[in-house]
Tab-separated table of C-alpha atoms in Angstrom:
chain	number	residue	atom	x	y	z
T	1	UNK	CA	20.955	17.089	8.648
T	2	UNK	CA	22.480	18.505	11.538
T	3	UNK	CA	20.091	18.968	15.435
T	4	UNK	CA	20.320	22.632	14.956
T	5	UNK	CA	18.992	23.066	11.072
T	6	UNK	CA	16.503	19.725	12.440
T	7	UNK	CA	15.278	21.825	15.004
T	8	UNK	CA	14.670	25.354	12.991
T	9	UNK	CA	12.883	23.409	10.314
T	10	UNK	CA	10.473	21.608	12.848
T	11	UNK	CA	9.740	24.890	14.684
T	12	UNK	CA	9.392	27.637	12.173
T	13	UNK	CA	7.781	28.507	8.950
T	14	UNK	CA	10.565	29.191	6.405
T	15	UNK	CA	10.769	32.515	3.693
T	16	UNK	CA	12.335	32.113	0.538
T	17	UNK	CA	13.100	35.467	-0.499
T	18	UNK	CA	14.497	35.481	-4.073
T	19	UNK	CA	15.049	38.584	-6.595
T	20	UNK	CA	15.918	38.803	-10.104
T	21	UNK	CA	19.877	37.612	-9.922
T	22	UNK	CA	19.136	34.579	-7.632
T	23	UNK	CA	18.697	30.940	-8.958
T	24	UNK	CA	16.704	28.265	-6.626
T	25	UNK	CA	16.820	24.537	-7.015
T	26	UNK	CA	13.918	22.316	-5.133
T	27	UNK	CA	13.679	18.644	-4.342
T	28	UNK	CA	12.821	17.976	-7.871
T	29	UNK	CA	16.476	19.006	-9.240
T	30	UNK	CA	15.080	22.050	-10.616
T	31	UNK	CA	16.939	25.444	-11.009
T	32	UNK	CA	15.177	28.492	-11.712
T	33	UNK	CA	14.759	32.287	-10.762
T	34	UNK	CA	11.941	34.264	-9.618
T	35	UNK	CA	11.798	37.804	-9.502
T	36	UNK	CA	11.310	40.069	-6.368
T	37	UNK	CA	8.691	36.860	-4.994
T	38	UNK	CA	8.913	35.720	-1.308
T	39	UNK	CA	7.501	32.469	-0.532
T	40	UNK	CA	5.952	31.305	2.773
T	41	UNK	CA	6.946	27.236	3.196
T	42	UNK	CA	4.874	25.593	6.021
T	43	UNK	CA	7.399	23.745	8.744
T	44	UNK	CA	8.797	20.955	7.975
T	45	UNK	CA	8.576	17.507	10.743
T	46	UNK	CA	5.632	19.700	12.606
T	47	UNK	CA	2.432	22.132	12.219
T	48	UNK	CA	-0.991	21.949	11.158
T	49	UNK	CA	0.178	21.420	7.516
T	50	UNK	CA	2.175	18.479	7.923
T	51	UNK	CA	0.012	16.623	9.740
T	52	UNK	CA	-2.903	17.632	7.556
T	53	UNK	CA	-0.856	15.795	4.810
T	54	UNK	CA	-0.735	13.008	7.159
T	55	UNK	CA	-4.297	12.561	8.263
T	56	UNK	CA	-5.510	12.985	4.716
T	57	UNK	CA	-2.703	10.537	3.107
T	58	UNK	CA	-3.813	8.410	5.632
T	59	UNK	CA	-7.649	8.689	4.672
T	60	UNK	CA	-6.267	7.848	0.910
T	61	UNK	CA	-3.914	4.943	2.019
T	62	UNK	CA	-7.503	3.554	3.693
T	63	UNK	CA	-9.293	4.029	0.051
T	64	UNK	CA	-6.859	2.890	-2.184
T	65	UNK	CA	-5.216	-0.430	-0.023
T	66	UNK	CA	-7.813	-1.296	1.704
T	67	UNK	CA	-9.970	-2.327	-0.831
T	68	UNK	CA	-7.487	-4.703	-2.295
T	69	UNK	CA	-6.402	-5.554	1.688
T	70	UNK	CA	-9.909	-7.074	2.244
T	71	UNK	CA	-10.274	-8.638	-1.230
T	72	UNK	CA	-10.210	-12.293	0.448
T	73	UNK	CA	-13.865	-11.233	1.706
T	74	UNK	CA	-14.927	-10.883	-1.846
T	75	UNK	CA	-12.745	-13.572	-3.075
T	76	UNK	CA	-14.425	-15.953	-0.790
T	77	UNK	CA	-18.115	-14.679	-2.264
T	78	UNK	CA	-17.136	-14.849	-5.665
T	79	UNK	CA	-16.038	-18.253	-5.490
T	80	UNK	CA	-20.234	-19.855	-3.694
T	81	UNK	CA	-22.046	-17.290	-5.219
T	82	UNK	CA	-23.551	-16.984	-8.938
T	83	UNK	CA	-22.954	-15.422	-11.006
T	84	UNK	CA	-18.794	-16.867	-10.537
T	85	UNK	CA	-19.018	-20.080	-8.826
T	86	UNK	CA	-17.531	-23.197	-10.562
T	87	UNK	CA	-14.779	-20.760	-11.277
T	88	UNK	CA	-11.485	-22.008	-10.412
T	89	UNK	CA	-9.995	-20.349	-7.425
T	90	UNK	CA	-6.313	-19.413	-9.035
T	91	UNK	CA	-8.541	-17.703	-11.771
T	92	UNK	CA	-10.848	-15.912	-9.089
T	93	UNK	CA	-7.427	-15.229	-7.282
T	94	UNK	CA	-6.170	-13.486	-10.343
T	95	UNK	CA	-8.721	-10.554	-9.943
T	96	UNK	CA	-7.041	-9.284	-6.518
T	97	UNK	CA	-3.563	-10.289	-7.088
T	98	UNK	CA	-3.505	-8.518	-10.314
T	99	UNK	CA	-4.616	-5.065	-9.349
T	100	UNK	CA	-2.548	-5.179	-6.105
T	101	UNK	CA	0.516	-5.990	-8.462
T	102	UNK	CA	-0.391	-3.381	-10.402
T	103	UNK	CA	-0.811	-0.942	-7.123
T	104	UNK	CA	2.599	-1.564	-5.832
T	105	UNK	CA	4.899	-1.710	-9.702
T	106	UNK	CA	3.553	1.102	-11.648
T	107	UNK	CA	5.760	3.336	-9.107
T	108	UNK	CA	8.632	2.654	-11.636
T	109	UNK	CA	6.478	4.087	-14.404
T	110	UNK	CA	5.196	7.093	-12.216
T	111	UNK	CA	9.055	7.880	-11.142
T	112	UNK	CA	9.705	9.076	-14.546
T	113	UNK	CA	6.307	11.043	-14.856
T	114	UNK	CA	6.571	12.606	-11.553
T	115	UNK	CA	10.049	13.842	-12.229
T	116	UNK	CA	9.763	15.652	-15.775
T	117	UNK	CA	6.071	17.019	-15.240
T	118	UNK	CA	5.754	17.515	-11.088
T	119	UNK	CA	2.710	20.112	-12.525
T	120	UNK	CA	0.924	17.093	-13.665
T	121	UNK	CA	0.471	15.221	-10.532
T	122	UNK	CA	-2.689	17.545	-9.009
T	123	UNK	CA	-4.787	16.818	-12.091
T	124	UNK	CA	-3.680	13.131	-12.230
T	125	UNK	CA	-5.095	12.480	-8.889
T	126	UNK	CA	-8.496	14.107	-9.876
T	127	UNK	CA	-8.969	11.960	-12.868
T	128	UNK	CA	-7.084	8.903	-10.991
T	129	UNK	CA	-10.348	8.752	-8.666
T	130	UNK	CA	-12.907	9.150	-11.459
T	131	UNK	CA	-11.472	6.353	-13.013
T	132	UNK	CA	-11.260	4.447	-9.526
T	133	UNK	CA	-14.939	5.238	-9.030
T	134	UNK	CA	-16.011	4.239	-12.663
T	135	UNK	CA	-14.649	1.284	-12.911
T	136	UNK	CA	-16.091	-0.090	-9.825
T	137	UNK	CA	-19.347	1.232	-10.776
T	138	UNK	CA	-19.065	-0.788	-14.277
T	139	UNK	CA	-17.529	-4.111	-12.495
T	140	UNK	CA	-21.022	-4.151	-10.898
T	141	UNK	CA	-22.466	-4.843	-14.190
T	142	UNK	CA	-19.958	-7.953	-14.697
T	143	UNK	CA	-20.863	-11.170	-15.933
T	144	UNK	CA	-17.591	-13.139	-16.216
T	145	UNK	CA	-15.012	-13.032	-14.056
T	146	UNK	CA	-12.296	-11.722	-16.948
T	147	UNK	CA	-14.488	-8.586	-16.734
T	148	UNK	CA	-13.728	-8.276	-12.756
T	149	UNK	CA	-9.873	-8.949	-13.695
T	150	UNK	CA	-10.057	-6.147	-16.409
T	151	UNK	CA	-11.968	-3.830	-14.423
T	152	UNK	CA	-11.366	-4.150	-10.601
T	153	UNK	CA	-7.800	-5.508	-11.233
T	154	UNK	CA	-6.394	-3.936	-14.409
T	155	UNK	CA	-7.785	-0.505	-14.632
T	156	UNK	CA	-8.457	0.122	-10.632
T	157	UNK	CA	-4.859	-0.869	-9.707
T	158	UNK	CA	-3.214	1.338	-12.477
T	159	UNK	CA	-5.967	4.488	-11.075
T	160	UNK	CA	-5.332	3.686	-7.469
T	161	UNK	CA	-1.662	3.520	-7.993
T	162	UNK	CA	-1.649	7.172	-9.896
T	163	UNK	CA	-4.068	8.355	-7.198
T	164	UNK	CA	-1.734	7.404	-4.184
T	165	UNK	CA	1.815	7.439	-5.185
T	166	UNK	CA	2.001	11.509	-5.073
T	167	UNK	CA	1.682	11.036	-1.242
T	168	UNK	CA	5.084	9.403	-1.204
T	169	UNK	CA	6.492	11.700	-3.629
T	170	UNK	CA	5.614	14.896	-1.777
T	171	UNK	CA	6.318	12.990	1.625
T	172	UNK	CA	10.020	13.588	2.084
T	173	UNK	CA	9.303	17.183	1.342
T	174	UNK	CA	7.111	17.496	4.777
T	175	UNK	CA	9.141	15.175	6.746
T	176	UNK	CA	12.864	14.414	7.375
T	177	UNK	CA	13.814	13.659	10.999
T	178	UNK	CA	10.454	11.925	11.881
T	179	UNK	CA	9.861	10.892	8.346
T	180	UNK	CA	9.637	6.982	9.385
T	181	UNK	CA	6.809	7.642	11.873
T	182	UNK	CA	4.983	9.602	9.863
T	183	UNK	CA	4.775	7.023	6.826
T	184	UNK	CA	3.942	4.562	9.472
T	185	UNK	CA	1.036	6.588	10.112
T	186	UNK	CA	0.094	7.115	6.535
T	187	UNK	CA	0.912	3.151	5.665
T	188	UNK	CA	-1.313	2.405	8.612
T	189	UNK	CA	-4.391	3.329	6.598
T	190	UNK	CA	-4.442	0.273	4.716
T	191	UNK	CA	-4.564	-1.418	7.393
T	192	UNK	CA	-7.609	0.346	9.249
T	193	UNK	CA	-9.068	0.309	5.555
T	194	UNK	CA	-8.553	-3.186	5.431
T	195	UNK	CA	-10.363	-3.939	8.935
T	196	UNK	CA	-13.263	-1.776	8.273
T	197	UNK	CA	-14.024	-3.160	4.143
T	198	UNK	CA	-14.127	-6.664	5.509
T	199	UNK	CA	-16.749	-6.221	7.646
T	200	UNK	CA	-18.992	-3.663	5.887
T	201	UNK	CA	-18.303	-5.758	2.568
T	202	UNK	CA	-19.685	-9.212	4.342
T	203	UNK	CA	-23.061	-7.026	5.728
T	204	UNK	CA	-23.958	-5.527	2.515
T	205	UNK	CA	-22.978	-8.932	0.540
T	206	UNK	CA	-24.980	-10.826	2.776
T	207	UNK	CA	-28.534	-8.061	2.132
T	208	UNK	CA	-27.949	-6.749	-1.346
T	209	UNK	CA	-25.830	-8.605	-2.490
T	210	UNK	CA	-22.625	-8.684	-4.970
T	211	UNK	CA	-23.522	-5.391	-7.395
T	212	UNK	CA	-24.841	-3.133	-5.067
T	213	UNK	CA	-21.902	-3.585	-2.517
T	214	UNK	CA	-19.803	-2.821	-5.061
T	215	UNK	CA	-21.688	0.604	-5.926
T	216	UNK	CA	-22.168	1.267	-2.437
T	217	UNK	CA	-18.383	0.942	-1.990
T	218	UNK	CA	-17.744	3.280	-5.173
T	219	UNK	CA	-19.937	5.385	-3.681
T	220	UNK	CA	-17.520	6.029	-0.575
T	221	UNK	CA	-14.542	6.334	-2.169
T	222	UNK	CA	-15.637	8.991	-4.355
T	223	UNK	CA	-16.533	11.056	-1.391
T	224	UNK	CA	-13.633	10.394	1.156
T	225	UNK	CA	-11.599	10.369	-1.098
T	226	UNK	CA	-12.712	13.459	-2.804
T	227	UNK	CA	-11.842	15.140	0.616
T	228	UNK	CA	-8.259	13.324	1.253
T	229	UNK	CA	-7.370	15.348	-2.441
T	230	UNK	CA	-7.560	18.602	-0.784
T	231	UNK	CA	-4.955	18.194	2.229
T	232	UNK	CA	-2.576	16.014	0.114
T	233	UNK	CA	-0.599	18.995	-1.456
T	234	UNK	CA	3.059	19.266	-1.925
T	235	UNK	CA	5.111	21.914	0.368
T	236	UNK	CA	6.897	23.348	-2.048
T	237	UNK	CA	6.110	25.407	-5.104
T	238	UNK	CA	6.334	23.415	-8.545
T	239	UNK	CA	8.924	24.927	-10.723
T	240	UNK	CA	8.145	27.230	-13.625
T	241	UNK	CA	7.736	25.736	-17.047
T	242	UNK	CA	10.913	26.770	-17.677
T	243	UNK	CA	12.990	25.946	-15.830
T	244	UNK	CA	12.159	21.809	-15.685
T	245	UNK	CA	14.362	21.716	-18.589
T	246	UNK	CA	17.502	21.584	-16.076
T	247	UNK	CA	15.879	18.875	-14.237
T	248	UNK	CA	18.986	15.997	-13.785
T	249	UNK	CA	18.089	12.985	-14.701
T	250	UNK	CA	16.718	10.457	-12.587
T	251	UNK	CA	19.765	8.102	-11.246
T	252	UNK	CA	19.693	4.664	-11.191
T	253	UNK	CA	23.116	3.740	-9.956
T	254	UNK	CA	21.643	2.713	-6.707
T	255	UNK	CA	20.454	-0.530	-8.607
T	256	UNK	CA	24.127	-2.024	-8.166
T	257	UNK	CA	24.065	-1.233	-4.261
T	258	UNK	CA	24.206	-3.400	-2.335
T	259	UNK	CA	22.057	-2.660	0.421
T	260	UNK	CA	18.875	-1.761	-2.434
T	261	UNK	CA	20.073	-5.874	-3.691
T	262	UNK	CA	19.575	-7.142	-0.107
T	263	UNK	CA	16.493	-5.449	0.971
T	264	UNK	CA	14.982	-5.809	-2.509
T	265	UNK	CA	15.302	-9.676	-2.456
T	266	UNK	CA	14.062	-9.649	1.506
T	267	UNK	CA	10.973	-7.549	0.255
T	268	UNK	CA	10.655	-10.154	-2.184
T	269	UNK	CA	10.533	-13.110	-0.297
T	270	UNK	CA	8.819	-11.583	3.081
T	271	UNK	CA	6.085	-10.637	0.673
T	272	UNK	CA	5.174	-14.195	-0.737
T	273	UNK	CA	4.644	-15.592	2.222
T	274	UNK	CA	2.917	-12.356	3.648
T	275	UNK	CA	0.080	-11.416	0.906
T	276	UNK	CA	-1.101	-14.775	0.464
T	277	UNK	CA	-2.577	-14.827	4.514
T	278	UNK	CA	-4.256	-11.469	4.036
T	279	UNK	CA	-5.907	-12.705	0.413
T	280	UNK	CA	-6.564	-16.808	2.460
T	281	UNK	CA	-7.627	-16.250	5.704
T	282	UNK	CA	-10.773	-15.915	5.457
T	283	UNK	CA	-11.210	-19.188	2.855
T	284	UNK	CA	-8.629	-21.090	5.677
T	285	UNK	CA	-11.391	-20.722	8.414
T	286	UNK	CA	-14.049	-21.215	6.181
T	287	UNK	CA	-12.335	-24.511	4.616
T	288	UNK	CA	-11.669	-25.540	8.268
T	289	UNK	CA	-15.726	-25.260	8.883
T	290	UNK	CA	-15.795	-21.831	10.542
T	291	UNK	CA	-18.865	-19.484	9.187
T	292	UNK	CA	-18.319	-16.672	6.988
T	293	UNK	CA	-18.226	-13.917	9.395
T	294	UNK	CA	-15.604	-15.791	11.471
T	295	UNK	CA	-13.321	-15.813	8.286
T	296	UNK	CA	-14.232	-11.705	7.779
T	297	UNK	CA	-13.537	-11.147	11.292
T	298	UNK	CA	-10.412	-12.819	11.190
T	299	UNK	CA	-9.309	-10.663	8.419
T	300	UNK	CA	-10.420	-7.774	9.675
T	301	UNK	CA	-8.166	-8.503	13.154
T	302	UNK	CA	-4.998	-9.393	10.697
T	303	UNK	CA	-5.560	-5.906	9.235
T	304	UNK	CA	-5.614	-3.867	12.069
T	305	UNK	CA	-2.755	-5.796	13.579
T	306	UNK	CA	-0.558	-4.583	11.251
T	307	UNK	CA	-1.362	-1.295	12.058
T	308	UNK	CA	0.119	-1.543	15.622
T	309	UNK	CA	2.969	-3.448	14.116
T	310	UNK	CA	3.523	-0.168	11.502
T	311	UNK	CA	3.156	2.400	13.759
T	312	UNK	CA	5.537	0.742	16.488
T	313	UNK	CA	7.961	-0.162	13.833
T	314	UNK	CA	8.112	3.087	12.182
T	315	UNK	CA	8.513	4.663	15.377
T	316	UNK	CA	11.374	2.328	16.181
T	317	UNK	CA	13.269	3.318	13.102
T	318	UNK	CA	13.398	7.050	13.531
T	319	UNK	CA	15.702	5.910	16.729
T	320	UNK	CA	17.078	2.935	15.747
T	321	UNK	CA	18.648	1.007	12.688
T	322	UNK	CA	15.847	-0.783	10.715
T	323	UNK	CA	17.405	-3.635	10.138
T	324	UNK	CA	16.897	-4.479	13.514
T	325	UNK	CA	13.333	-4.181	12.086
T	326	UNK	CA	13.752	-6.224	9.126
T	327	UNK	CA	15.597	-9.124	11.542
T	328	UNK	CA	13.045	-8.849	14.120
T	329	UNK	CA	9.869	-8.836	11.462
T	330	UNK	CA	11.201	-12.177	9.392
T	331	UNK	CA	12.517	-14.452	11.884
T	332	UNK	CA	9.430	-14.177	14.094
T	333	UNK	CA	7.009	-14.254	11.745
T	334	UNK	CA	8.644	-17.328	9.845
T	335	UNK	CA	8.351	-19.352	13.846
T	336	UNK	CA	4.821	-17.792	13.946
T	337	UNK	CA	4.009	-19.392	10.239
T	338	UNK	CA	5.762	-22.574	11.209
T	339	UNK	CA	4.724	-23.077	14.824
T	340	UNK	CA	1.579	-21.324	15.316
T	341	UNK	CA	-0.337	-21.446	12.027
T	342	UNK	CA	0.450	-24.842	10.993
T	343	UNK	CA	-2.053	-26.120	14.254
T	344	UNK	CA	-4.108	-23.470	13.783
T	345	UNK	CA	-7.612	-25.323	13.674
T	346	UNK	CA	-9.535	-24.037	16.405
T	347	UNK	CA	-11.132	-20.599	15.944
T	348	UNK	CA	-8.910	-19.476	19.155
T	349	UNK	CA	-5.719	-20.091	17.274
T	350	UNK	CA	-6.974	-18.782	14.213
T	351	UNK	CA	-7.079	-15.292	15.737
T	352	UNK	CA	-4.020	-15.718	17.922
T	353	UNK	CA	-1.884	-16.285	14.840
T	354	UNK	CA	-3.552	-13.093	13.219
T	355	UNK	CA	-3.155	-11.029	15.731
T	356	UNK	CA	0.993	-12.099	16.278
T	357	UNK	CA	1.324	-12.527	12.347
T	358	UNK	CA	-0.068	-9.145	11.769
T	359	UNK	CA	1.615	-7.740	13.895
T	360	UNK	CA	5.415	-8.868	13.614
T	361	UNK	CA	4.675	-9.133	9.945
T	362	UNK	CA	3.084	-5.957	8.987
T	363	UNK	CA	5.575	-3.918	11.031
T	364	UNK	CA	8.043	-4.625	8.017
T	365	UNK	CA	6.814	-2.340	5.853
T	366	UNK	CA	8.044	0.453	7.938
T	367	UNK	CA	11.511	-0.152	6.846
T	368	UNK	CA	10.779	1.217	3.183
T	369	UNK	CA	11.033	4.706	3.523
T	370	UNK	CA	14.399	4.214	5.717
T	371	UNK	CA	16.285	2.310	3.506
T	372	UNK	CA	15.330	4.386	0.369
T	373	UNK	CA	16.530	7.699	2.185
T	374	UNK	CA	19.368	5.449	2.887
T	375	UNK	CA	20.155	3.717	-0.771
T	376	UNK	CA	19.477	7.528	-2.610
T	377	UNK	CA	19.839	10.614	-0.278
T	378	UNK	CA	19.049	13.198	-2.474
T	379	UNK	CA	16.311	11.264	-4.516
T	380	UNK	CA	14.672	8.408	-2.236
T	381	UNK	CA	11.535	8.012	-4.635
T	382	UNK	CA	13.092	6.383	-7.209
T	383	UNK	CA	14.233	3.102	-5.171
T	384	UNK	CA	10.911	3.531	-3.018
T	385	UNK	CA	9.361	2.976	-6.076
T	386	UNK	CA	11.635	0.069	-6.902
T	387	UNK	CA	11.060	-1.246	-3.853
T	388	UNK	CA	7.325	-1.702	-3.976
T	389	UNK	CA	7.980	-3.047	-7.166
T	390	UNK	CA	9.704	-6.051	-5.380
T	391	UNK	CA	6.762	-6.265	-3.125
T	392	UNK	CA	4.143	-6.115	-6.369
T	393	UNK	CA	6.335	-8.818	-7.653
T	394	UNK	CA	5.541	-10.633	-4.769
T	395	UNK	CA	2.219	-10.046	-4.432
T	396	UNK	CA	1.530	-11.526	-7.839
T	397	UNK	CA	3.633	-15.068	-7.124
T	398	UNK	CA	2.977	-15.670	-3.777
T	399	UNK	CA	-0.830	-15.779	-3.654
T	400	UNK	CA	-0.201	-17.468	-7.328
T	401	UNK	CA	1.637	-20.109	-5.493
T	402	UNK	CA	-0.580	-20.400	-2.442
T	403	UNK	CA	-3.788	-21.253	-4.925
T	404	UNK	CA	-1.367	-24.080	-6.588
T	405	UNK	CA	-0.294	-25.725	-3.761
T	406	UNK	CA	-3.908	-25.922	-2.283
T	407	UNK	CA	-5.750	-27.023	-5.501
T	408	UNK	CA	-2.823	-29.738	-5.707
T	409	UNK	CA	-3.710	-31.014	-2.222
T	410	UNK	CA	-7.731	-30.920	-2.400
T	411	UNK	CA	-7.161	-33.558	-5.151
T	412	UNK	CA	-4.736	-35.614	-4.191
T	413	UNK	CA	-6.185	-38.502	-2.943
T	414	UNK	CA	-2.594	-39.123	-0.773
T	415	UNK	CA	-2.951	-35.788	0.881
T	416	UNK	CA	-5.255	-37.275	4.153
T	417	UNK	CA	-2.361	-39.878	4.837
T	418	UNK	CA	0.619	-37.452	4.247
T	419	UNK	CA	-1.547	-35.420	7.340
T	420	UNK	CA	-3.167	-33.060	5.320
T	421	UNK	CA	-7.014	-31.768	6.253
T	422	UNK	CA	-8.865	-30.591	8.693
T	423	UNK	CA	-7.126	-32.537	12.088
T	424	UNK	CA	-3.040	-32.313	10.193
T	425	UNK	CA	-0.214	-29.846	10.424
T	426	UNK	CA	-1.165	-27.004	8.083
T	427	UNK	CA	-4.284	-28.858	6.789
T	428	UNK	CA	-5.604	-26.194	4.718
């Protein structure tokens, strides 16, 4: 897009002004005519309507990731408290790995759906948050823990997932030049969402308990997010019924590029070292004889790290290449893990690392929208979506992994002389 045509669509409202003999097409693909209709489009990059979209996405990105963001608060209480304790913790685990796996994949699924029935996605995110809100109300009635798995990570993942993913869909449509900082904003909601759950989730745990948190929480998703539904709206019309026949077919030849290989497999492997510190954390400074709130506090502080690290990133890569990004992000953050974490025992360094990790770390997920404009031009969704479908990927092993590797060294009865424990390099 050239400065000029940059600058007309981030200053004025645009007419379409059509008439029997003239055909259309929109960011769907579709071609169609409309008949003696003129159209008032909001600005696109600027206005009240674009960053409504924003602030509202960014309401939703609170509700739907930061839930599963703070889930080491819950996985922590699930794993001393009746009626789940004795439980192992890779089977515990499996309850917020699953439905953030879930969260992040199904965009494959939902590229398909989006593109052949765009008049579908409205309703879907209606009945996406009653099933969000039911199925947390009926996980407060759980008794084993395959009943959390089925309910808060099975069926909340795939609703949360169908709720959320028409924000990135209808994103490129309000944002082109600045489209990097504004997803930073939106993608930043997860990670005030995942600072505030932590610590409202440890209070109510700690007064009424394990099923009426949960109901509380359901309670406040169905309302905020109720009102996030109303400003996240596409800005331009949906095609007629008729004319979504000449929709081209999604194209997948990006999947041999290069540059979608290469940041796929970095996504990959940033990820499985990433999740599992946001899902630990609080169990590492509770293992390491820290109370309960210092582990939820931690969390909370790794959360909202990583939404200075977004929003500085994502501002970054509207001006500058984001691989610079993608360098910067990894290398640091691999020292940090290395260096900083590894003699993390004291509550001090504990917070120090969080802070840094979240940070450098969470910065990296402002690269996404970047490199999909960048691996498709004219349809970016389709390797956003596979994208997050590396990072799902992720989020299921690496957390997998992490629970593995710290039931192995609990007990082994060689892990205090190898260093291991409370007073070794990464004793946890």
């Amino acid at each position: 897009m050239s400065s000029a045509s940059s600058a007309d669509s981030s200053t004025s409202s645009l007419k379409i002004s059509s008439f029997s003999t003239d055909t259309h097409s929109d960011i769907y693909g579709h071609k169609f005519m409309r008949k003696e209709e003129t159209v008032d489009l909001a600005p696109v990059d600027s206005g009240v309507q674009a960053w409504t979209f924003v602030f509202c996405s960014f309401i939703l990105e609170s509700f739907v990731w930061g839930l599963p963001f703070s889930y080491g608060v819950f996985q922590q209480w699930y794993l001393s408290n009746p009626p789940f304790e004795g439980t192992s913790e890779a089977t515990i685990n499996a309850i917020g790995t699953v439905g953030l796996g879930i969260l992040y994949m199904e965009g494959i699924l939902l590229a398909f759906i989006f593109q052949r029935f765009p008049h579908w996605l409205r309703p879907m995110m209606i009945g996406s948050l009653v099933v969000c809100v039911t199925s947390m109300l009926i996980s407060s009635f759980a008794t084993k823990v395959w009943h959390l798995i089925l309910l808060q990570g099975v069926v909340y993942g795939t609703a949360s997932g169908c709720l959320y993913m028409p924000v990135i869909f209808w994103l490129s449509e309000w944002f082109h030049v600045r489209r990097s900082f504004a997803s930073a904003i939106i993608f930043s909601g997860g990670g005030f969402g995942g600072a505030a759950f932590p610590l409202a989730a440890n209070y109510l745990l700690q007064r009424v308990g394990f099923r009426w948190t949960i109901r509380t929480i359901a309670l406040i998703v169905a309302i905020f997010g109720g009102v996030a539904i109303i400003g996240v709206k596409p800005r331009l019309p949906i095609p007629p019924a008729s004319s979504r026949k000449t929709a081209p077919p999604l194209d997948f030849s990006f999947l041999k590029s290069p540059v979608f290989i290469s940041v796929g497999i970095t996504i990959v492997l940033q990820g499985l070292a990433y999740v599992p510190v946001s899902i630990y954390i609080p169990s590492f400074a509770v293992a390491l004889g820290h109370s309960r709130l210092s582990g939820t506090l931690a969390l909370s502080t790794f959360n909202l790290a990583t939404v200075v690290g977004q929003m500085i990133c994502g501002y970054y890569c509207d001006l500058r290449p984001y691989t610079h990004v993608m360098l910067f992000s990894s290398v640091l953050s691999s020292i940090l893990a290395y260096a900083l974490w590894g003699f993390a025992h004291s509550l001090t360094l504990i917070f120090v690392f969080v802070i840094m990790f979240g940070i450098i770390g969470g910065g990296f997920s402002a690269i996404w929208t970047p490199a999909a404009s960048e691996i498709h031009t004219s349809q970016p969704f389709p390797p956003f979506a596979f994208l997050c479908g590396a990072k799902g990927l992720a989020s299921i092993l690496g957390p997998s992994i992490a629970a593995i590797l710290h039931h192995d060294r609990v007990n082994d009865s060689s892990a205090v002389h190898s260093g291991a424990g409370p007073h070794g390099w990464g004793g946890y």
